[in-house]
PDB file of C-alpha atoms in Angstrom:
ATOM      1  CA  UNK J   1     -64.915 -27.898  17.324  1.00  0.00           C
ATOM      2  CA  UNK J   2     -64.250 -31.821  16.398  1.00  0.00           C
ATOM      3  CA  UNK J   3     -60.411 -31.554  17.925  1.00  0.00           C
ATOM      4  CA  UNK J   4     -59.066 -33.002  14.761  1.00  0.00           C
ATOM      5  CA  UNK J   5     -56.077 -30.278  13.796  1.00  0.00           C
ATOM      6  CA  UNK J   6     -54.475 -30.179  10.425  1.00  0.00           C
ATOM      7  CA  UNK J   7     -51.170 -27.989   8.997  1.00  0.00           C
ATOM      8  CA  UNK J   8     -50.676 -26.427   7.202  1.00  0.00           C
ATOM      9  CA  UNK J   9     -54.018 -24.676   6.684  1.00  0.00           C
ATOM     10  CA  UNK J  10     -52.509 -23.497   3.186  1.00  0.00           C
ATOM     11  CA  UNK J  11     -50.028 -24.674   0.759  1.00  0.00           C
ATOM     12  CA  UNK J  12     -48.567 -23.423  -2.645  1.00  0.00           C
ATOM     13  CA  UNK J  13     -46.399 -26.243  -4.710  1.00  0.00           C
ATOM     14  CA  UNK J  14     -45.325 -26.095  -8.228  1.00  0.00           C
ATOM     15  CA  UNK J  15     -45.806 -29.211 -10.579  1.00  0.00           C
ATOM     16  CA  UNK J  16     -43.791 -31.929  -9.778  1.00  0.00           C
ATOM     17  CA  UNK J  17     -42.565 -30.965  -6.349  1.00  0.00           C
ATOM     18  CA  UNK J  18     -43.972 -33.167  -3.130  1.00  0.00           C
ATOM     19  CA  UNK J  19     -46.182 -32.413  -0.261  1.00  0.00           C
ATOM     20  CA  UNK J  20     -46.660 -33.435   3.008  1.00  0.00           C
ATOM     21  CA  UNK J  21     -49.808 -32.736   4.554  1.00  0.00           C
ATOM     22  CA  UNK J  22     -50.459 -33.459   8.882  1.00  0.00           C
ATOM     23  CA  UNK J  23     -53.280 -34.231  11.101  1.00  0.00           C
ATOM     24  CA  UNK J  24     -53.658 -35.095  14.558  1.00  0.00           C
ATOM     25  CA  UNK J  25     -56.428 -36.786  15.416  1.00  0.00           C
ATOM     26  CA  UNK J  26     -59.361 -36.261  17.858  1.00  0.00           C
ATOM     27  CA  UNK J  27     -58.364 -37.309  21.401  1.00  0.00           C
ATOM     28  CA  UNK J  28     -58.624 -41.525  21.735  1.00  0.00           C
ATOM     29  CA  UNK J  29     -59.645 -41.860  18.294  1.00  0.00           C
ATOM     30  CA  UNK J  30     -57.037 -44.511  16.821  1.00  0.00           C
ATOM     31  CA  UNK J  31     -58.366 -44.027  13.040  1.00  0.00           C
ATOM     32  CA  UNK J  32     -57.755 -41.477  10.338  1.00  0.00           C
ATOM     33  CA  UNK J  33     -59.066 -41.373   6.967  1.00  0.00           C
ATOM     34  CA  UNK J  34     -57.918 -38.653   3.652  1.00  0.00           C
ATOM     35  CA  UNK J  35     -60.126 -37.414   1.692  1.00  0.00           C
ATOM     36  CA  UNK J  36     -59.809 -35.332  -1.107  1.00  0.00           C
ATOM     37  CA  UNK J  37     -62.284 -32.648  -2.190  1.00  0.00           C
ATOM     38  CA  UNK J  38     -61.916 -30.575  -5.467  1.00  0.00           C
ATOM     39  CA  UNK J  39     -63.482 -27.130  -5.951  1.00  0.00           C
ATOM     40  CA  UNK J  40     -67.396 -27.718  -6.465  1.00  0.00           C
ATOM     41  CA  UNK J  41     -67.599 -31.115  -5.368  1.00  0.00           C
ATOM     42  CA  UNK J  42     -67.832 -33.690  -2.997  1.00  0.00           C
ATOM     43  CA  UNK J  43     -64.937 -35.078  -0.779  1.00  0.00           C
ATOM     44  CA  UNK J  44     -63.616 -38.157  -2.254  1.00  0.00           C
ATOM     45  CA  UNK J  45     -61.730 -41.264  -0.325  1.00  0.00           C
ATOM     46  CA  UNK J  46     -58.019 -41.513  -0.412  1.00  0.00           C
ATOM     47  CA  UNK J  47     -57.565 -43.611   2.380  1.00  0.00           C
ATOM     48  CA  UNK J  48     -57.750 -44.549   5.725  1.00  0.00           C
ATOM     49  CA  UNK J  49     -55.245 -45.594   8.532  1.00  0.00           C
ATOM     50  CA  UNK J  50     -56.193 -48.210  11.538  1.00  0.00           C
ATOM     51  CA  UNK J  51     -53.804 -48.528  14.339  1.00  0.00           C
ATOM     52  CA  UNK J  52     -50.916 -47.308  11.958  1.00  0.00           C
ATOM     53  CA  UNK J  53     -51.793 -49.889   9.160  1.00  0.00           C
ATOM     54  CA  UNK J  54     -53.630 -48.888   6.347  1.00  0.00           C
ATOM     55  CA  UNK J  55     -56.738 -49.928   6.138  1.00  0.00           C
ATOM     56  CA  UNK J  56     -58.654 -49.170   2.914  1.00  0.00           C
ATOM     57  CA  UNK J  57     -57.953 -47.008  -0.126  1.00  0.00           C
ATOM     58  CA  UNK J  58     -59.957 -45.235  -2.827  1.00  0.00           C
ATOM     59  CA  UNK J  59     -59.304 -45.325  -6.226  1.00  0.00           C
ATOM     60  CA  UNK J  60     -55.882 -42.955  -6.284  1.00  0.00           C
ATOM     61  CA  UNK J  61     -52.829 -43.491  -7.644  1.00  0.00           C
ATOM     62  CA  UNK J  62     -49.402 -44.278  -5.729  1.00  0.00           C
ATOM     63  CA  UNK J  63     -48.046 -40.783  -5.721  1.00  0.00           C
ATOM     64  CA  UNK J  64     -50.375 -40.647  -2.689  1.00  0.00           C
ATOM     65  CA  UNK J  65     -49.033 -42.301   0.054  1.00  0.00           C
ATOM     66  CA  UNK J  66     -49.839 -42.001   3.789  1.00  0.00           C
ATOM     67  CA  UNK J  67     -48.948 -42.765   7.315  1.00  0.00           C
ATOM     68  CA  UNK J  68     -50.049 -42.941  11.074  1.00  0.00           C
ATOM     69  CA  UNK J  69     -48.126 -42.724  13.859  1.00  0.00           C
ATOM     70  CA  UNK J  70     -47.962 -44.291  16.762  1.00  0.00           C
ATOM     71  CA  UNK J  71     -50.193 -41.708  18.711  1.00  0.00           C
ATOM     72  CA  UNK J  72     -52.554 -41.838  15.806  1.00  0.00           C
ATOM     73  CA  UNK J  73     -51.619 -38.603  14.054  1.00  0.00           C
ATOM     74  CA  UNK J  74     -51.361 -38.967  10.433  1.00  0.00           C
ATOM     75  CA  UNK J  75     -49.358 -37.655   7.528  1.00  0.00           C
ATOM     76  CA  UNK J  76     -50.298 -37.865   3.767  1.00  0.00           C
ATOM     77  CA  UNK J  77     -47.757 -37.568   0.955  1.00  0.00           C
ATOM     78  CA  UNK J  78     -48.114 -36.950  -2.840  1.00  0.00           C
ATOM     79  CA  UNK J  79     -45.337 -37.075  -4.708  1.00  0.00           C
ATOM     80  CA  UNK J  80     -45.173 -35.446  -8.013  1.00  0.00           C
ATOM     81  CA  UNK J  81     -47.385 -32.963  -8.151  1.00  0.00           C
ATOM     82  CA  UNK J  82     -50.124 -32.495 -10.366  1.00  0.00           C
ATOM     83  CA  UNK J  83     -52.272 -29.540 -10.944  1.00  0.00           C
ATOM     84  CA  UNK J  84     -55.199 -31.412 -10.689  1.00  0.00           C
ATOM     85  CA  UNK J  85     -53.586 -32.531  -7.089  1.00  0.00           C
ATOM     86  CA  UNK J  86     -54.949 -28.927  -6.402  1.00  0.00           C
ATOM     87  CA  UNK J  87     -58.133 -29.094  -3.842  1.00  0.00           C
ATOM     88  CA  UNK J  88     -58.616 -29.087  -0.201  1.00  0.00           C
ATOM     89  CA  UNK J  89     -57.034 -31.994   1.342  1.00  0.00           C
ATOM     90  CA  UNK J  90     -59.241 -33.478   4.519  1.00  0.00           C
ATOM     91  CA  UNK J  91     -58.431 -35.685   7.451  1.00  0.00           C
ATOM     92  CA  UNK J  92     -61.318 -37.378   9.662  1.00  0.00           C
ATOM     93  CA  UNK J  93     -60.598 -39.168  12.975  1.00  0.00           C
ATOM     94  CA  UNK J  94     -62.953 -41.701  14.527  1.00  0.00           C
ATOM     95  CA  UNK J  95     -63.093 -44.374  17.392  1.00  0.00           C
ATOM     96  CA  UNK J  96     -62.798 -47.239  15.461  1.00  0.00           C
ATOM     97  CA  UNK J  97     -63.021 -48.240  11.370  1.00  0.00           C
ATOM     98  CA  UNK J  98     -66.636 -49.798  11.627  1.00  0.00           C
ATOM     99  CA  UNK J  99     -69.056 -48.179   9.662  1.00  0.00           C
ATOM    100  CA  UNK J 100     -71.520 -46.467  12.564  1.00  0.00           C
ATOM    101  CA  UNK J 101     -68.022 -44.741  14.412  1.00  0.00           C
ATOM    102  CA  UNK J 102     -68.808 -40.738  13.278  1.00  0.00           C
ATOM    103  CA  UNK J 103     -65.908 -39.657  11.213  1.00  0.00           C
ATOM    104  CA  UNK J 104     -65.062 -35.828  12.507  1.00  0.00           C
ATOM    105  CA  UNK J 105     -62.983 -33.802  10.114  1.00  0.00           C
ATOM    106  CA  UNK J 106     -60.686 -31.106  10.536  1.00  0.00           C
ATOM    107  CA  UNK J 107     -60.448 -28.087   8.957  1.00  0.00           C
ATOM    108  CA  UNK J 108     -58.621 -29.120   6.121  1.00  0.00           C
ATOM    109  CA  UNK J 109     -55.368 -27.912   4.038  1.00  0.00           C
ATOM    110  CA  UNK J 110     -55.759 -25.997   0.942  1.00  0.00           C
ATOM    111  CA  UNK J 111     -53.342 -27.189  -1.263  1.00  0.00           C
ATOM    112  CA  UNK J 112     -53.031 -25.202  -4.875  1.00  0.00           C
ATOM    113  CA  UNK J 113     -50.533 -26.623  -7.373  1.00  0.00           C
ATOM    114  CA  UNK J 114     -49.467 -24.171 -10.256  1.00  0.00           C
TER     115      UNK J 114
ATOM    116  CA  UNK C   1     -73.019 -43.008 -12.773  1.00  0.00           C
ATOM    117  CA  UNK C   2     -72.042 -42.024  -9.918  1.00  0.00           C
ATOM    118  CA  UNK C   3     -71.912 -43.894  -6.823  1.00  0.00           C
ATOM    119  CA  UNK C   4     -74.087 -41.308  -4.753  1.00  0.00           C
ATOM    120  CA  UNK C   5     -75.733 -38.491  -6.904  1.00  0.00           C
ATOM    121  CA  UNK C   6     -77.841 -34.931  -5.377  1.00  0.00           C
ATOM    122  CA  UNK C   7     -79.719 -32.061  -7.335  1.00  0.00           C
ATOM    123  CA  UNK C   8     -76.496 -29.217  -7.051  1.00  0.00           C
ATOM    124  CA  UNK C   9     -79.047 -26.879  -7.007  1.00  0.00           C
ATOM    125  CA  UNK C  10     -78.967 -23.805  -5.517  1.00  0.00           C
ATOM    126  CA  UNK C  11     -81.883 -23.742  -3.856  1.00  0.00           C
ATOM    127  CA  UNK C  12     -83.143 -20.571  -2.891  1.00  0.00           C
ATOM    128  CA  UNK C  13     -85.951 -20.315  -0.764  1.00  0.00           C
ATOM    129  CA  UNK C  14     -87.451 -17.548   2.248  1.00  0.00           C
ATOM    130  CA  UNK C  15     -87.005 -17.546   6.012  1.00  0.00           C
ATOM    131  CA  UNK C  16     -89.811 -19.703   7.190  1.00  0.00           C
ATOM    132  CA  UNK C  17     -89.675 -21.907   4.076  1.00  0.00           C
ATOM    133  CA  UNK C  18     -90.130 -26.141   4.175  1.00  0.00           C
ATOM    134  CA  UNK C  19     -87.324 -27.374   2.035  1.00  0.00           C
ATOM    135  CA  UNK C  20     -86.669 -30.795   1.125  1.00  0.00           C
ATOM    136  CA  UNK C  21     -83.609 -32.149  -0.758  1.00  0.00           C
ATOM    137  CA  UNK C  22     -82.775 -36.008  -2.131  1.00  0.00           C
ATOM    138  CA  UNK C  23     -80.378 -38.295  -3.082  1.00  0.00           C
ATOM    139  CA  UNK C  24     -79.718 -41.343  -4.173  1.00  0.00           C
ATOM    140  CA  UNK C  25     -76.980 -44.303  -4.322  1.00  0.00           C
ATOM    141  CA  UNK C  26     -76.304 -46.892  -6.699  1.00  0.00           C
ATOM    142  CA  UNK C  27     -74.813 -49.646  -4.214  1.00  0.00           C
ATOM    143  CA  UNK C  28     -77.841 -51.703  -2.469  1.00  0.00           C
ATOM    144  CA  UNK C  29     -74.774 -53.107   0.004  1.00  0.00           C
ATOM    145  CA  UNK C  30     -74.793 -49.783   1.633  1.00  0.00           C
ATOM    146  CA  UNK C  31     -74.688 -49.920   5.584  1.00  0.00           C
ATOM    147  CA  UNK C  32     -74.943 -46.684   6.930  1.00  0.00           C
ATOM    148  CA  UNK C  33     -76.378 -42.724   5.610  1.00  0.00           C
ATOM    149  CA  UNK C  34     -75.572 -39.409   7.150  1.00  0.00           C
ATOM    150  CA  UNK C  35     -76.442 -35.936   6.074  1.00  0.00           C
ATOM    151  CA  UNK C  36     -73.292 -33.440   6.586  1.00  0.00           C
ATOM    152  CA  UNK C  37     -73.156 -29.729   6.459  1.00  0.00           C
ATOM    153  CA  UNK C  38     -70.343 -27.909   4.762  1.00  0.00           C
ATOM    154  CA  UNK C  39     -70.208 -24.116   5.020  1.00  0.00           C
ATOM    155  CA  UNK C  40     -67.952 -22.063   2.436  1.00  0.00           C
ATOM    156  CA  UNK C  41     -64.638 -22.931   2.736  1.00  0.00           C
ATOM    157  CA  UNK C  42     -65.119 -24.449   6.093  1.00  0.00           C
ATOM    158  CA  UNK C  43     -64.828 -28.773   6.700  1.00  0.00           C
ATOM    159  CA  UNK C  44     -67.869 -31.224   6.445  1.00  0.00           C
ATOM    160  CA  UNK C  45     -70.071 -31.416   9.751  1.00  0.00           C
ATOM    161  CA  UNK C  46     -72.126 -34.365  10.775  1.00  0.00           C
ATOM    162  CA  UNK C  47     -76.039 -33.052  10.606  1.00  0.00           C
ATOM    163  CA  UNK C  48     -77.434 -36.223  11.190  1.00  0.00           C
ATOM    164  CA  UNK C  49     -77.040 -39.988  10.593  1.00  0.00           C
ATOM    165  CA  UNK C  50     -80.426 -41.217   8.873  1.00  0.00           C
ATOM    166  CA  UNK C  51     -82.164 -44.894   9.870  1.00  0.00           C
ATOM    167  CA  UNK C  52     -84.332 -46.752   8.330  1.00  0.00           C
ATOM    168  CA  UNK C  53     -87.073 -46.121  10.687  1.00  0.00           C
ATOM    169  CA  UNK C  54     -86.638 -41.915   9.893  1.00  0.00           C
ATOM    170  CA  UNK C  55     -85.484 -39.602  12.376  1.00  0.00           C
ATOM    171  CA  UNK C  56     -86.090 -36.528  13.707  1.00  0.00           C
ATOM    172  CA  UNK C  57     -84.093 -33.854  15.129  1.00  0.00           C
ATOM    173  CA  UNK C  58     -85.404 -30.386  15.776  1.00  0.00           C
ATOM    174  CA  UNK C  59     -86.451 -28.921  12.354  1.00  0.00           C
ATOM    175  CA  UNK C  60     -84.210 -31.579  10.157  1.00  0.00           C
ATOM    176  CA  UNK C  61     -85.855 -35.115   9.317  1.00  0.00           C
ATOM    177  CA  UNK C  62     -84.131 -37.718   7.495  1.00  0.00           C
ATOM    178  CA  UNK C  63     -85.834 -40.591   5.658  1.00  0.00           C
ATOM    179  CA  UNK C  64     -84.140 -43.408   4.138  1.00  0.00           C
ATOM    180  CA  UNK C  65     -85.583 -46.058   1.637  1.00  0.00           C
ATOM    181  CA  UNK C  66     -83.759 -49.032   0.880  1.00  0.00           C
ATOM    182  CA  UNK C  67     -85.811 -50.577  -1.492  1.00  0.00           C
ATOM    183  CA  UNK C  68     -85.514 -47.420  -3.621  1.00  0.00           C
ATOM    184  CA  UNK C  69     -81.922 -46.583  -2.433  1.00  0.00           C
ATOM    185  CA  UNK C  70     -83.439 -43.075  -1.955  1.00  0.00           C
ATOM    186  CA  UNK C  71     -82.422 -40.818   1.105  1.00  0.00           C
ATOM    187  CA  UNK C  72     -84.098 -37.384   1.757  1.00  0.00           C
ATOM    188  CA  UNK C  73     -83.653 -34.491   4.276  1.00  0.00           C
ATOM    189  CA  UNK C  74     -86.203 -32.412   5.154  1.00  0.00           C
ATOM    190  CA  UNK C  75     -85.612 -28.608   6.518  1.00  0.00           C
ATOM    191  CA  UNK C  76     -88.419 -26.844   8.288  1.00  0.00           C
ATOM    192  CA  UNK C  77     -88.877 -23.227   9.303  1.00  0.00           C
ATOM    193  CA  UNK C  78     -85.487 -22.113   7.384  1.00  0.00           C
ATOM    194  CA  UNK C  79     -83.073 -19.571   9.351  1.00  0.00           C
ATOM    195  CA  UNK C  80     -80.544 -18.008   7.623  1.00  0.00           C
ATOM    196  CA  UNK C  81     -78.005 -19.719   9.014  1.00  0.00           C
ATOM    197  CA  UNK C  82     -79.370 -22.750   7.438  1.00  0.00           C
ATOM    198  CA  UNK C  83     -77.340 -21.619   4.231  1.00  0.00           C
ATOM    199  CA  UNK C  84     -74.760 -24.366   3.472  1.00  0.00           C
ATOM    200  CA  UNK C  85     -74.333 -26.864   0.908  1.00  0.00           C
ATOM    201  CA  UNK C  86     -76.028 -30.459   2.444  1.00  0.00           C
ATOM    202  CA  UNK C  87     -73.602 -33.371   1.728  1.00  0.00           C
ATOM    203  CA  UNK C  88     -75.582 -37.158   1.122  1.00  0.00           C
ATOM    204  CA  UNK C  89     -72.672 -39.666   2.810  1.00  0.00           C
ATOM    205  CA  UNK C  90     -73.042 -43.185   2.281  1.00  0.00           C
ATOM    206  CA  UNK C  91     -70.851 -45.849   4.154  1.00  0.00           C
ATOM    207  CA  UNK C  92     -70.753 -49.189   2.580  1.00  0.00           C
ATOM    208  CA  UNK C  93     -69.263 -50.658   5.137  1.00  0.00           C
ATOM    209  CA  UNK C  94     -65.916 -52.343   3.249  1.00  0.00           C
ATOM    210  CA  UNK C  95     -62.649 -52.070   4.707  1.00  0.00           C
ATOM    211  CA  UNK C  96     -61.986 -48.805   4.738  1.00  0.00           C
ATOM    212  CA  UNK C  97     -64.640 -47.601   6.659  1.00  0.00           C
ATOM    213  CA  UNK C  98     -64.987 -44.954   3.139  1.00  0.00           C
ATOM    214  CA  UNK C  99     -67.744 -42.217   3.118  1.00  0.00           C
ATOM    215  CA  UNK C 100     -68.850 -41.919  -0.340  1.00  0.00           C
ATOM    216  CA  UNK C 101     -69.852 -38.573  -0.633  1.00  0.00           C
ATOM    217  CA  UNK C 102     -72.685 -37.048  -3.216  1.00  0.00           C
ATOM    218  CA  UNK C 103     -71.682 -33.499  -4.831  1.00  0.00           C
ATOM    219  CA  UNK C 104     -73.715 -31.452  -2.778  1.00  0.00           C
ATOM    220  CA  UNK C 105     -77.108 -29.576  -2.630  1.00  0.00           C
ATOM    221  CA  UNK C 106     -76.392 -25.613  -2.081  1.00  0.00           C
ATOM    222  CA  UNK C 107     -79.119 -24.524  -0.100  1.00  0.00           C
ATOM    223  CA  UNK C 108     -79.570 -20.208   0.256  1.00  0.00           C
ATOM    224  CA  UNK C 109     -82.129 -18.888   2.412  1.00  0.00           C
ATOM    225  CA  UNK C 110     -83.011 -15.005   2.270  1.00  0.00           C
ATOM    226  CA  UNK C 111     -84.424 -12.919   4.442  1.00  0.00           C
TER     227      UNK C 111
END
């Protein structure tokens, strides 16, 4: 196993309610990226925290917010649900924020939004 | 268009099979490629990272051309446990440190 955790492993919310959604990170990894990955598809970038700055974002809107503590475990928030907010919601740690440090996911948090 | 973009497939093949599956990405600043694994329900796994030179590891190869911004993976002698959907990852190396992930190429191999 990567050693990245994540909890809940499943969520129900109703529209318009707000989530928060944890991950610790792998053991000396200081950086944590979200990514979001809808039924059928590919995991797509929310964003990605560096020594409890964030450090990058993908094209999502500020209902989804984030943050890292300062033992690198992360939260992310979305405010106002939507029920396209429904998917499974992964974290990945890594050593650093270059582009060759392996990101390692966790298992992920299925989040379903009715 | 999208920014990374696979054949969905499924591919179904035999035990024993060769299988090859491709990708390809539309931004030419791209840094760095990986192939991950994803079984059903279960998070992404790193397969392999893919250079420019190729690489090999065990039955998987991964080639990577830049000119043609066209990655491949190449699966031989198929086990059944090779059944997973094959992620193409693309880093392009902007703050962020963001994968850009392709849809996925379901891969079933029967006995």
């Amino acid at each position: 196993e990567t050693g990245v955790t994540q909890s809940p492993t499943h969520l129900i919310k109703t529209r318009g309610q707000q989530v928060t959604l944890r991950c610790s990170s792998q053991s000396g990894h200081n950086t944590v990226s979200w990514y979001q990955q809808a039924l059928g598809q590919g995991p797509q970038f929310i964003f990605q925290y560096y020594r409890e700055e964030e450090n990058g974002r993908g094209n999502f809107p500020p209902r989804f917010s984030g943050l890292q503590f300062p033992n690198y475990s992360s939260e992310l928030n979305v405010n106002a649900l939507e029920l396209d907010d429904s998917a499974l919601y992964l974290c990945a740690s890594s050593l650093g924020r270059r582009s060759t440090d392996t990101q390692y996911f966790g298992p992920g948090t299925r989040l379903t939004v009715l | 268009r999208k920014e990374v973009e696979q054949d969905p497939g499924p591919f179904n093949v035999p035990e024993g099979a060769t299988v090859a599956f491709n990708c390809t990405y539309s931004n030419s600043a791209s840094q760095s490629f990986f192939w991950y694994r994803q079984d059903c329900r279960k998070e992404p796994k790193l397969l392999m990272s893919v250079y420019s030179s190729g690489n090999e590891d065990g039955r998987f190869t991964a080639q990577l051309n830049r000119a043609s911004q066209y990655i491949s993976l190449l699966i031989r002698d198929s086990k059944l446990s090779d059944s997973a959907t094959y992620l193409c990852v693309v880093n392009i190396g902007n703050a962020g440190n963001m994968l850009t992930f392709g849809g996925g190429t379901r891969l079933m191999v029967k006995p």
